[in-house]
Coordinates of C-alpha atoms in Angstrom, one line a residue:
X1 CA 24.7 5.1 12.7
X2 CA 24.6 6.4 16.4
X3 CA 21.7 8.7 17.0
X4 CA 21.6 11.0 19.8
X5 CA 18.2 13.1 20.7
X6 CA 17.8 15.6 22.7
X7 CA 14.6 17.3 23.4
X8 CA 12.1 14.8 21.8
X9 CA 11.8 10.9 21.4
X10 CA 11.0 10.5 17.8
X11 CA 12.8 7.4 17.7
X12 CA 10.4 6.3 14.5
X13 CA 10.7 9.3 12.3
X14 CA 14.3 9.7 12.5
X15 CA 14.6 5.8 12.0
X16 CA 12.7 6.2 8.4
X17 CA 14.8 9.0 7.3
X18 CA 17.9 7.0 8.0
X19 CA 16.4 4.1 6.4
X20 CA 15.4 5.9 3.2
X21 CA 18.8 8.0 3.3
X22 CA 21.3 6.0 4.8
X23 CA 19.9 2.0 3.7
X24 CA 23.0 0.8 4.2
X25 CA 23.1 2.2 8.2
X26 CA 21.3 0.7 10.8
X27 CA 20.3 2.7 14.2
X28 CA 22.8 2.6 17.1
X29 CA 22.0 3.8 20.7
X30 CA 24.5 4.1 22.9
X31 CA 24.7 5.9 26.4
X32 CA 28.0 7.6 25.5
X33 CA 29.2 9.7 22.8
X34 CA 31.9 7.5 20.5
X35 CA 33.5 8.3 17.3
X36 CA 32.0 7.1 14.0
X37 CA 29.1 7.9 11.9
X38 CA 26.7 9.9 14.2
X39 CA 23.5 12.3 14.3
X40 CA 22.7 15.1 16.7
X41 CA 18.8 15.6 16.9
X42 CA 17.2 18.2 18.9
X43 CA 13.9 19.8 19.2
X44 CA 13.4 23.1 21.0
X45 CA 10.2 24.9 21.6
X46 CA 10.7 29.1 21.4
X47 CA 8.3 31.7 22.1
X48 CA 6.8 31.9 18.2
X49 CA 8.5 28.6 16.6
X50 CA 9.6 24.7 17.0
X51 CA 12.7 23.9 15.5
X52 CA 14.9 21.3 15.0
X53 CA 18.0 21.1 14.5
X54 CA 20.0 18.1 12.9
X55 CA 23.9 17.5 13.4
X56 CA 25.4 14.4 11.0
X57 CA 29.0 13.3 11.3
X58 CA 29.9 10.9 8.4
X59 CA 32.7 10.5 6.3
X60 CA 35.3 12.6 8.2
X61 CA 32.7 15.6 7.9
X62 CA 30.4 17.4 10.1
X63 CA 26.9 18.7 8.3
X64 CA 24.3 20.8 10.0
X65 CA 20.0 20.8 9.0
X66 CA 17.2 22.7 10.4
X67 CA 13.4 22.8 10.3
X68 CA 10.8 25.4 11.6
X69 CA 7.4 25.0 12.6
X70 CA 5.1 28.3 13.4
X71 CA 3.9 27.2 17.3
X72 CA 0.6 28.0 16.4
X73 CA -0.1 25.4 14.3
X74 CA 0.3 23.2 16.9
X75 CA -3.2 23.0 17.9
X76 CA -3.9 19.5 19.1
X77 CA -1.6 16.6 20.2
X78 CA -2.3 14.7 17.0
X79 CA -1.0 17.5 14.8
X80 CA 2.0 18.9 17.5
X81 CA 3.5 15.1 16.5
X82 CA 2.6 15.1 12.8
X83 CA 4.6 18.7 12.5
X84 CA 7.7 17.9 15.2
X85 CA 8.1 15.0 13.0
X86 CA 8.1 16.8 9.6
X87 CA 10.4 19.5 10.9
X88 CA 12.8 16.8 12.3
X89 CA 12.9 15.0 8.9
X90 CA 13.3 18.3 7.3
X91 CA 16.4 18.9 9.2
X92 CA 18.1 15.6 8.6
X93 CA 17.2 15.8 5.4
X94 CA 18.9 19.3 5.0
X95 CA 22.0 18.2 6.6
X96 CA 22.0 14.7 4.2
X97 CA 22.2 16.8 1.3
X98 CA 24.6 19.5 2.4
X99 CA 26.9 15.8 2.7
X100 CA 26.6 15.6 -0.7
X101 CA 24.0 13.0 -0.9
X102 CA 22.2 12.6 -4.2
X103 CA 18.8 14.1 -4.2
X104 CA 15.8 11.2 -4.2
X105 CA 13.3 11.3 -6.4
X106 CA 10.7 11.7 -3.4
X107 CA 12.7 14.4 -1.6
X108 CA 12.3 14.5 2.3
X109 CA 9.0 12.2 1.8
X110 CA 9.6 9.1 3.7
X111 CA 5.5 7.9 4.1
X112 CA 3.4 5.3 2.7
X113 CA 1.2 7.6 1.5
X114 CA 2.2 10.6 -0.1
X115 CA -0.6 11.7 -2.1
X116 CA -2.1 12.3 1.4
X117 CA 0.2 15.0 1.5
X118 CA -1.2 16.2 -1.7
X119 CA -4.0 16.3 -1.3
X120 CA -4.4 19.3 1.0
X121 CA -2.7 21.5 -1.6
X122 CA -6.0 20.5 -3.9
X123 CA -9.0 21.2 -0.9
X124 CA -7.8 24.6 -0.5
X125 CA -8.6 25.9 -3.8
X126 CA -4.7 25.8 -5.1
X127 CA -4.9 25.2 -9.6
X128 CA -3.1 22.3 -10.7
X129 CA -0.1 24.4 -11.0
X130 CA -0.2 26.3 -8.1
X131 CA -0.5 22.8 -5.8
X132 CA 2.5 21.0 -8.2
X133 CA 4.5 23.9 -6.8
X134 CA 3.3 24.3 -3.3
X135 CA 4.1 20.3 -2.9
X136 CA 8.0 20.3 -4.2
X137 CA 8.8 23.1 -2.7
X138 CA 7.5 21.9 0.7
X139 CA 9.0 18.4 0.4
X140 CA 11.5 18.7 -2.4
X141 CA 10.0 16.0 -4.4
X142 CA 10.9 15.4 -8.5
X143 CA 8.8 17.4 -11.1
X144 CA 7.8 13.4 -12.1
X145 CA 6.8 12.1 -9.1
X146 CA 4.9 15.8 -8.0
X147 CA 2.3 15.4 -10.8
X148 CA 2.0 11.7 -10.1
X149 CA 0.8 13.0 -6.7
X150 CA -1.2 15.6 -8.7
X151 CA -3.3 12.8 -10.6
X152 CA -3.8 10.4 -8.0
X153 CA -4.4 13.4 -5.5
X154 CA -7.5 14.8 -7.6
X155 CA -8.6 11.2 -8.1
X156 CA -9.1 10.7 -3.9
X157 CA -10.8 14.3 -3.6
X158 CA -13.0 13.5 -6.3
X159 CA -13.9 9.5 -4.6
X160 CA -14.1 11.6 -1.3
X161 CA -16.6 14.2 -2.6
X162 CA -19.1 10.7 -2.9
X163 CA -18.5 8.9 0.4
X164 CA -21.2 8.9 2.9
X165 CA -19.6 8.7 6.9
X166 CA -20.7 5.1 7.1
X167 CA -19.6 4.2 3.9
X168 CA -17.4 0.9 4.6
X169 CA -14.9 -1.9 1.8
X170 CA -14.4 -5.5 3.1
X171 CA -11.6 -7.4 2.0
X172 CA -11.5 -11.1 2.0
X173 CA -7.6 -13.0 2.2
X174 CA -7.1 -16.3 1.2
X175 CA -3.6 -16.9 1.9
X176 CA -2.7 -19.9 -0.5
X177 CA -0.9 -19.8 -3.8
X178 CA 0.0 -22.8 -6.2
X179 CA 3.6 -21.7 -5.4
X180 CA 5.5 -19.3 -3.6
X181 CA 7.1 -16.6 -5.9
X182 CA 10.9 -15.5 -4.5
X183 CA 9.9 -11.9 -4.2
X184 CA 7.1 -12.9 -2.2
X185 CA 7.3 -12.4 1.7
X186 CA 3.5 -12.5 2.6
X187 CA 1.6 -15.4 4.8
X188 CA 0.5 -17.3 1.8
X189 CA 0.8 -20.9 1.9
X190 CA 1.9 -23.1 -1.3
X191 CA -0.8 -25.5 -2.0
X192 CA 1.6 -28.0 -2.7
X193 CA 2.3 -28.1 0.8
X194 CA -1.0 -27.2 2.8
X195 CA -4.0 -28.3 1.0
X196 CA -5.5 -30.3 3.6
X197 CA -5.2 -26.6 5.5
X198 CA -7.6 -25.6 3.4
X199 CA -10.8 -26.7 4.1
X200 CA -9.9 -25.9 8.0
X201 CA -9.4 -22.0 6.9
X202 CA -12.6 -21.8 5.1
X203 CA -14.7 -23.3 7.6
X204 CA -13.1 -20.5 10.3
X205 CA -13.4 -18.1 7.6
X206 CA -17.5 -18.4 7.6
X207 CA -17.0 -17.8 11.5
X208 CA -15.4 -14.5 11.1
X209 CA -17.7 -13.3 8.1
X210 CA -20.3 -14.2 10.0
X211 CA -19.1 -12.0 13.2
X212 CA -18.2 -9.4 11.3
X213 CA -21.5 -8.8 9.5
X214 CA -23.5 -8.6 12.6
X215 CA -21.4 -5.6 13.6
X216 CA -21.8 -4.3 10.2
X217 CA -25.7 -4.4 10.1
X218 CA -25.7 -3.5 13.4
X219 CA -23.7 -0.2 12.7
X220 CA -25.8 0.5 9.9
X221 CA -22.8 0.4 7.9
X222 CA -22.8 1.0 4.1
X223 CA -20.7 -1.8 1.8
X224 CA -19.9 0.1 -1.4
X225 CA -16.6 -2.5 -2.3
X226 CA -15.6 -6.2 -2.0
X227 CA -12.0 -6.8 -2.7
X228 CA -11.2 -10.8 -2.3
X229 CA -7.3 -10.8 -2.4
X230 CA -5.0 -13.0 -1.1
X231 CA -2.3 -15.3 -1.9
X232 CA -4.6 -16.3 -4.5
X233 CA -8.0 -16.5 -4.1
X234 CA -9.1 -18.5 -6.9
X235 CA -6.6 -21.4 -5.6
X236 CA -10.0 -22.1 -3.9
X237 CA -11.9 -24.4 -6.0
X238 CA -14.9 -23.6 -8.3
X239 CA -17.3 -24.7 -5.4
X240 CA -15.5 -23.5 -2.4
X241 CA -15.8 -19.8 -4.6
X242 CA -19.7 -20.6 -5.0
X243 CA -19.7 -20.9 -1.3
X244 CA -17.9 -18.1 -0.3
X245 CA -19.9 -15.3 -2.4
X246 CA -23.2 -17.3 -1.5
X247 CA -22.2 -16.7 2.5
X248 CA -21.2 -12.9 1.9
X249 CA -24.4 -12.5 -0.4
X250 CA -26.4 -14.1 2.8
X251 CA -24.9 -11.9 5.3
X252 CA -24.1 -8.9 4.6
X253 CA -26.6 -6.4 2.2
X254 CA -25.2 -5.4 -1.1
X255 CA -27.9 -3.6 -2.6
X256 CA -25.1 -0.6 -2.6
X257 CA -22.3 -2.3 -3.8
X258 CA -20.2 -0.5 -6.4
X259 CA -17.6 -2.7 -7.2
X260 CA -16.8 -6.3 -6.6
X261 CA -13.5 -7.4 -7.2
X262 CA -11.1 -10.8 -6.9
X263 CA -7.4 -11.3 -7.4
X264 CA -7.1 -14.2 -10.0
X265 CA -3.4 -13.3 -10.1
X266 CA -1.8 -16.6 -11.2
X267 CA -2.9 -17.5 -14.7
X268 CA -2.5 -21.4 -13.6
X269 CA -5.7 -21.0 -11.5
X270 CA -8.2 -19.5 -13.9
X271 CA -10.7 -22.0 -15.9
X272 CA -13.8 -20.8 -17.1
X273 CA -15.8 -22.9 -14.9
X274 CA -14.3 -20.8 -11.9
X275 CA -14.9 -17.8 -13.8
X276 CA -18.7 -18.2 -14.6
X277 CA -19.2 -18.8 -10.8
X278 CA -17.5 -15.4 -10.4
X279 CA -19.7 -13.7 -12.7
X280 CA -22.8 -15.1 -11.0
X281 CA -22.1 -13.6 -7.7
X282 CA -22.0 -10.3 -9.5
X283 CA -17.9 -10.3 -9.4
X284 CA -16.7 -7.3 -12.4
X285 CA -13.3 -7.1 -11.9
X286 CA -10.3 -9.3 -11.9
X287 CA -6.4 -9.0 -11.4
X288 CA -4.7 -11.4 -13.9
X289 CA -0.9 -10.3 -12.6
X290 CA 2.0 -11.9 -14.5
X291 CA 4.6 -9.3 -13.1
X292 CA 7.0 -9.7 -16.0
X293 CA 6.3 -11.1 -20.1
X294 CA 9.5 -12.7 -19.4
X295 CA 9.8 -16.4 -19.4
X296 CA 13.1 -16.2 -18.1
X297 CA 12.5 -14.0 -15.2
X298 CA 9.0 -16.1 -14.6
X299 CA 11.6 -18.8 -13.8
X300 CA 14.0 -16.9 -11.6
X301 CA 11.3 -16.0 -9.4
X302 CA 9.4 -18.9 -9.1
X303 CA 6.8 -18.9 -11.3
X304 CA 5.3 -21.8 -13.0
X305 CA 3.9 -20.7 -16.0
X306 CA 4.8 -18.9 -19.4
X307 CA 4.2 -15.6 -20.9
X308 CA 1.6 -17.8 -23.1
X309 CA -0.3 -18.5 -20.5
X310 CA -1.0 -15.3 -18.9
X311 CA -2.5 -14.4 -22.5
X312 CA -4.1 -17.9 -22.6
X313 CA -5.9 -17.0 -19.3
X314 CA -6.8 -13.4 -20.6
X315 CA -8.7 -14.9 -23.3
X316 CA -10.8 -17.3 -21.0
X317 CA -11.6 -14.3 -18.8
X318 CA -12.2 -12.4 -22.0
X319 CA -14.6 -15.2 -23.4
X320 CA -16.3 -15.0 -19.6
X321 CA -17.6 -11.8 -20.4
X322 CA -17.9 -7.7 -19.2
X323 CA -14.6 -8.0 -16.3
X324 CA -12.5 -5.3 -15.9
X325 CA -9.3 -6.5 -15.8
X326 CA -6.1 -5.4 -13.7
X327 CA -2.5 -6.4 -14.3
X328 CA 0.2 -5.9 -12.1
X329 CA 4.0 -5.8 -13.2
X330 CA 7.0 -5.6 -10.7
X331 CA 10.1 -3.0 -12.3
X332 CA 13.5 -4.5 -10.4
X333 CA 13.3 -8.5 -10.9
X334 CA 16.0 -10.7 -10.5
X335 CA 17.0 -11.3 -14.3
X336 CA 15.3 -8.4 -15.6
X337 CA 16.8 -5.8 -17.5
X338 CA 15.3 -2.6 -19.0
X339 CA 15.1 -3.5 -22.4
X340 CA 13.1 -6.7 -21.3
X341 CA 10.9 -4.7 -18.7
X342 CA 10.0 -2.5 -22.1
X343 CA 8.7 -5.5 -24.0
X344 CA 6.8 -6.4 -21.3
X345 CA 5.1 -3.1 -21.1
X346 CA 4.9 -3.6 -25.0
X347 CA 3.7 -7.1 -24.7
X348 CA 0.8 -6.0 -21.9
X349 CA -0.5 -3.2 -23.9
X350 CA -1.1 -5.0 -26.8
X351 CA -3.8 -7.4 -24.2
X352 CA -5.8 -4.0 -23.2
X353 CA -6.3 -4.4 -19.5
X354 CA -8.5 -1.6 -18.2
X355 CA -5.8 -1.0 -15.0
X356 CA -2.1 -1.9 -15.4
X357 CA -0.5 -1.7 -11.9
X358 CA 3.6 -1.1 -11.9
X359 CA 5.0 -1.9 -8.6
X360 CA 8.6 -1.5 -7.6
X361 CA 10.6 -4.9 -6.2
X362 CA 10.6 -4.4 -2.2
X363 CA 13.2 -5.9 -0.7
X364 CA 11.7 -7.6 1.8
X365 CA 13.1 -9.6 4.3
X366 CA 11.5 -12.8 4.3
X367 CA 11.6 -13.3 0.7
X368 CA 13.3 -15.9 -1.1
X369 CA 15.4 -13.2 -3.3
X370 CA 16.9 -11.7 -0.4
X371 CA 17.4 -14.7 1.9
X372 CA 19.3 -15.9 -1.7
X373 CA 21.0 -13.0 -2.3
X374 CA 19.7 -12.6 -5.6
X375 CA 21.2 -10.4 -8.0
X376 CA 18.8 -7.7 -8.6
X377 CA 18.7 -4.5 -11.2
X378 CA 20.3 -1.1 -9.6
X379 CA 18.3 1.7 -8.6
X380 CA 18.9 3.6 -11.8
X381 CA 18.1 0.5 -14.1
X382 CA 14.7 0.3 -11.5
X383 CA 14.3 4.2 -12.5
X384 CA 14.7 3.4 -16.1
X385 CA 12.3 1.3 -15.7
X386 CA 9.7 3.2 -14.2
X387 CA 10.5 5.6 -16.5
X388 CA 10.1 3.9 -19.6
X389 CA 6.3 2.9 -17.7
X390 CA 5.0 5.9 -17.5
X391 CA 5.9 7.4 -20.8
X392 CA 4.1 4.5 -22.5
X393 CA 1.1 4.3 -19.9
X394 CA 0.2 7.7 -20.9
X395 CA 0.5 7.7 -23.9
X396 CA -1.6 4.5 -24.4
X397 CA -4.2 6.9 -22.7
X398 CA -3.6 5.5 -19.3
X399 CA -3.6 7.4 -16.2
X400 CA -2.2 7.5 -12.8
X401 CA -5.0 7.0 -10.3
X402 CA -3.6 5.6 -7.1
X403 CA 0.0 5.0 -5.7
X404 CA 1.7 4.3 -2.6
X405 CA 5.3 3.7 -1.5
X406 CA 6.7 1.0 0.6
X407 CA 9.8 -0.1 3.1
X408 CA 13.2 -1.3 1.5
X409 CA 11.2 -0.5 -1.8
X410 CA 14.9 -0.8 -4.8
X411 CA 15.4 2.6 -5.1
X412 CA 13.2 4.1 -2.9
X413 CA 10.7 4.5 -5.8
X414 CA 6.7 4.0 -5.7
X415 CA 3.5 1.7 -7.0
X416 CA 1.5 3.0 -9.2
X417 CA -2.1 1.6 -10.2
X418 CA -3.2 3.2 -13.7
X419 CA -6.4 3.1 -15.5
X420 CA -8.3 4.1 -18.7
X421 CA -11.1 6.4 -17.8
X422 CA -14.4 5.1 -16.0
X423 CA -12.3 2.2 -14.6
X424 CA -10.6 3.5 -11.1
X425 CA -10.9 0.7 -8.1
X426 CA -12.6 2.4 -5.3
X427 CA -11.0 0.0 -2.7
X428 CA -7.5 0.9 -3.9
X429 CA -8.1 4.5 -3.8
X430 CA -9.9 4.3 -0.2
X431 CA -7.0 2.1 1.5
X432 CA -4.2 3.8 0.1
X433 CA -5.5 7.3 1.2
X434 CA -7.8 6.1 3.9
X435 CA -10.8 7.5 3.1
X436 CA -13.0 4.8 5.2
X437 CA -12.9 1.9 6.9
X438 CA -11.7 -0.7 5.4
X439 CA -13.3 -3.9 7.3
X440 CA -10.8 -7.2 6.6
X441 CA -11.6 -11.2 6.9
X442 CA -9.1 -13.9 6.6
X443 CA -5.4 -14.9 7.5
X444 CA -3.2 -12.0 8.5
X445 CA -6.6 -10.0 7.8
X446 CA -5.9 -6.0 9.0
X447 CA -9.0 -4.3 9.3
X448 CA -8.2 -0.1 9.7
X449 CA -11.4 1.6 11.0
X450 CA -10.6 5.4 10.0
X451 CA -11.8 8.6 11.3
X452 CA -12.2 12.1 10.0
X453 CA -12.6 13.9 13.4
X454 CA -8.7 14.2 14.5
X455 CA -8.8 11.4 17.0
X456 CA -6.7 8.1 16.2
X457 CA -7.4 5.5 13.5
X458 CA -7.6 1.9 14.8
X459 CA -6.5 -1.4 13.5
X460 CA -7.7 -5.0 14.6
X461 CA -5.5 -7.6 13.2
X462 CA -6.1 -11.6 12.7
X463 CA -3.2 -13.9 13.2
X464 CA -1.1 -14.4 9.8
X465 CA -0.4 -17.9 9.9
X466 CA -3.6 -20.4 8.3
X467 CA -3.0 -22.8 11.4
X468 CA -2.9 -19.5 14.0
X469 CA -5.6 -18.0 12.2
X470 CA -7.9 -21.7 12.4
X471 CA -6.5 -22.0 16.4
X472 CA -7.7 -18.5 17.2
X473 CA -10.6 -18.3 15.2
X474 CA -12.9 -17.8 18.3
X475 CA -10.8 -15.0 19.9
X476 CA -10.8 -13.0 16.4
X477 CA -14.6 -13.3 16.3
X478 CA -14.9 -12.3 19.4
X479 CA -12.7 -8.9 19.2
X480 CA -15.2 -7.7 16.4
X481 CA -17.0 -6.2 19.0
X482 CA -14.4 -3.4 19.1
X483 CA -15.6 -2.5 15.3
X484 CA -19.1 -1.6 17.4
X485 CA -17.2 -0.2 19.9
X486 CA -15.4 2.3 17.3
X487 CA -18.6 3.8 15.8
X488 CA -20.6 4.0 19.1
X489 CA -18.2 6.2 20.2
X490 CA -17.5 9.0 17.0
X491 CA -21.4 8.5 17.8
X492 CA -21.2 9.8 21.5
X493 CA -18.6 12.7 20.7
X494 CA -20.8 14.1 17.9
X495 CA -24.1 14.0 20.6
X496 CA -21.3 15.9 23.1
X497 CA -20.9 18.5 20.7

């Protein structure tokens, strides 16, 4: 679609509204005007308001949009950007719908995080009602998908309520997995092809833990969550494990830690010996993730292992003693269908994991199932799916604790992590609504150091790639100095003040 702006360069927030209403466009900018599918955008400051104004030609037809802001409210630069942006979506979203384009479940939401968006509603003193309300009819979203945002939303004000300002999760990636899985587009390696890569990325590992806890204790920062995720971290042997948690125990203090988790996703790596390690270091949760009960969908995607043994592992972590246990599912396989994506709901329930976490497919790019072209449920099988999820989650006694959306997600749907009371994951809740710094080591590692005084969040990345990642190990240490950096100055501004 050609886009045309006038008055503004949001290239970024106009591109995710055409990506989330129009997937099957792409953007186009040409110098001229041409025929064909097009969009007008403009923004234009009057004396009281900021509006935008949206012009679509598709189809034959012309469709106009428009969004408001009070200029008032645009106080600081930060928030003048935030609102320009929301008042731009607003008007393309207006003119998509006047085309005749079906109403998504999320509305004019195109964000990874829209219980963010909620949340405000809930700090201001709104009832549960009053803030359901207040949300839809700013963003147009589904009565569903509104108290979804409700749940999770007074789940993060409640974790908020209990965070100190130097309150801090590390995350650990081991990017290897015995296989890759054909859905699967992250920078894990297949052991198959890269052991002897292994014992290379652990020993640069050490480094960066090692760098990154002297910034830490010299920060005074507080570690309240460890969250070892990969790949699959327990492709690591039962020693390299031992070695690991003995290195974080040794350098970092953990007299505060609240929760201690590690992603045991593929049941082919668990053995009780790798386990009881685990529970030494103090470990109490663990994600066993099948993603479907299916054994013919395990074998479309890649998977080298059975419904029976994802309950086969579940009983040797059982037999470990006191995890938690997560279990993620994917609605949208290749293979899948809805009544097969029920018994696997039905199958999982009957195994009583404290958190179940439903994801939606995303398509993405690198994956095997889209270099393939796999044939993949349609977005209303996907919603049927999700559908069926929720109505048995809850009334299992399950409930909705964190969620966050994703690009080229099938349908344009959500992920969902659910729980049984007392058993919410702190890190999941405080990345996906970035409520503190999350401090990452490891291939493709992404640590997000977040503020809360209007000033920009900052991200330090590590190269993806275990051979990058060993090559460059020095140069990642070394930028870990910037995590010092980021808290000497909030430091500075607050002595200003």
């Amino acid at each position: 679609m050609k886009l045309y702006f006038y008055g503004h360069d949001y290239k970024y927030a106009v591109e995710q509204m055409l990506l989330t209403l129009f997937p099957q466009e792409r953007p186009e900018y040409p110098e001229e005007k041409t025929d064909g599918n097009s969009m007008d955008i403009s923004l234009r400051r009057g004396e009281k308001f900021t509006t935008a104004t949206c012009t679509l030609r598709i189809n034959g037809g012309t469709f106009h949009g428009r969004g408001a802001v009070q200029n008032k409210l645009l106080v600081t630069p930060l928030e003048t950007d935030r609102q320009c942006q929301h008042i731009i979506k607003d008007a393309i979203y207006r003119a998509a719908l006047s085309s005749g384009l079906h109403r998504p479940v999320w509305g004019s939401l195109t964000g990874v995080r829209p219980g963010k968006l909620m949340t405000p509603f809930l700090e201001s003193g709104l009832g549960d009602k009053e803030a359901m309300k207040a949300f839809m009819d700013e963003y147009d979203v589904s009565p569903e998908r509104a108290k979804l945002c409700l749940d999770t939303g007074k789940e993060t004000v409640k974790l908020e309520r209990e965070l100190g300002e130097k309150d801090v999760c590390l995350y650990i990636g081991i990017p290897f997995c015995p296989t890759r899985c054909a859905y699967c587009s992250f920078v894990s390696q297949s052991v198959e092809k890269s052991m002897k890569l292994i014992s290379p990325f652990f020993e640069a590992l050490k480094k960066e833990i090692i760098a990154v806890a002297e910034q830490v204790k010299a920060q005074g920062l507080r570690v309240i969550s460890i969250y070892m995720g990969g790949g699959t971290p327990t492709t690591l042997s039962a020693s390299q494990l031992d070695q690991l948690c003995t290195l974080l125990e040794e350098c970092f203090e953990l007299g505060d830690l609240k929760e201690y988790t590690v992603e045991a996703g593929r049941p082919d790596t668990i053995t009780g010996e790798k386990l009881q390690t685990l529970k030494k270091h103090g470990v109490g949760r663990l994600s066993v993730n099948p993603q479907t009960m299916s054994d013919k969908v395990l074998k479309t995607i890649g998977r080298r292992h059975s419904a029976a043994d994802v309950i086969s592992a579940l009983e040797i972590v059982r037999d470990a003693g006191d995890f938690a246990v997560n279990m993620d599912l994917i609605a949208g396989l290749p293979d899948d269908t809805v009544d097969s994506f029920r018994e696997t709901i039905d199958k999982v329930l009957t195994l009583k994991p404290e958190n179940i976490t439903v994801h939606t497919l995303s398509l993405k790019k690198g994956s095997r199932i889209m270099l393939e072209g796999s044939d993949i449920p349609q977005a209303a099988e996907v919603g049927k799916m999700l559908d069926i999820a929720t109505e048995k989650l809850r009334t299992a006694g399950y409930e909705p604790y964190y969620l966050y959306r994703q690009k080229f997600m099938s349908g344009g749907f959500e992920n969902v992590g659910w729980t049984k009371k007392g058993y919410e994951n702190i890190y999941n809740i405080c990345i996906m609504e970035e409520l503190c710094s999350i401090i990452a080591m490891g291939g493709g590692g992404s640590t997000k150091l977040i503020r809360h005084d209007g000033d920009r969040n900052i991200r330090l990345t590590a190269p993806k790639y275990p051979q990058e990642y060993i090559a460059n190990i020095d140069k990642t240490c070394a930028d870990k100095v910037k995590i010092s950096d980021f808290y000497t100055d909030i430091q500075n501004k607050k002595e200003l003040k």
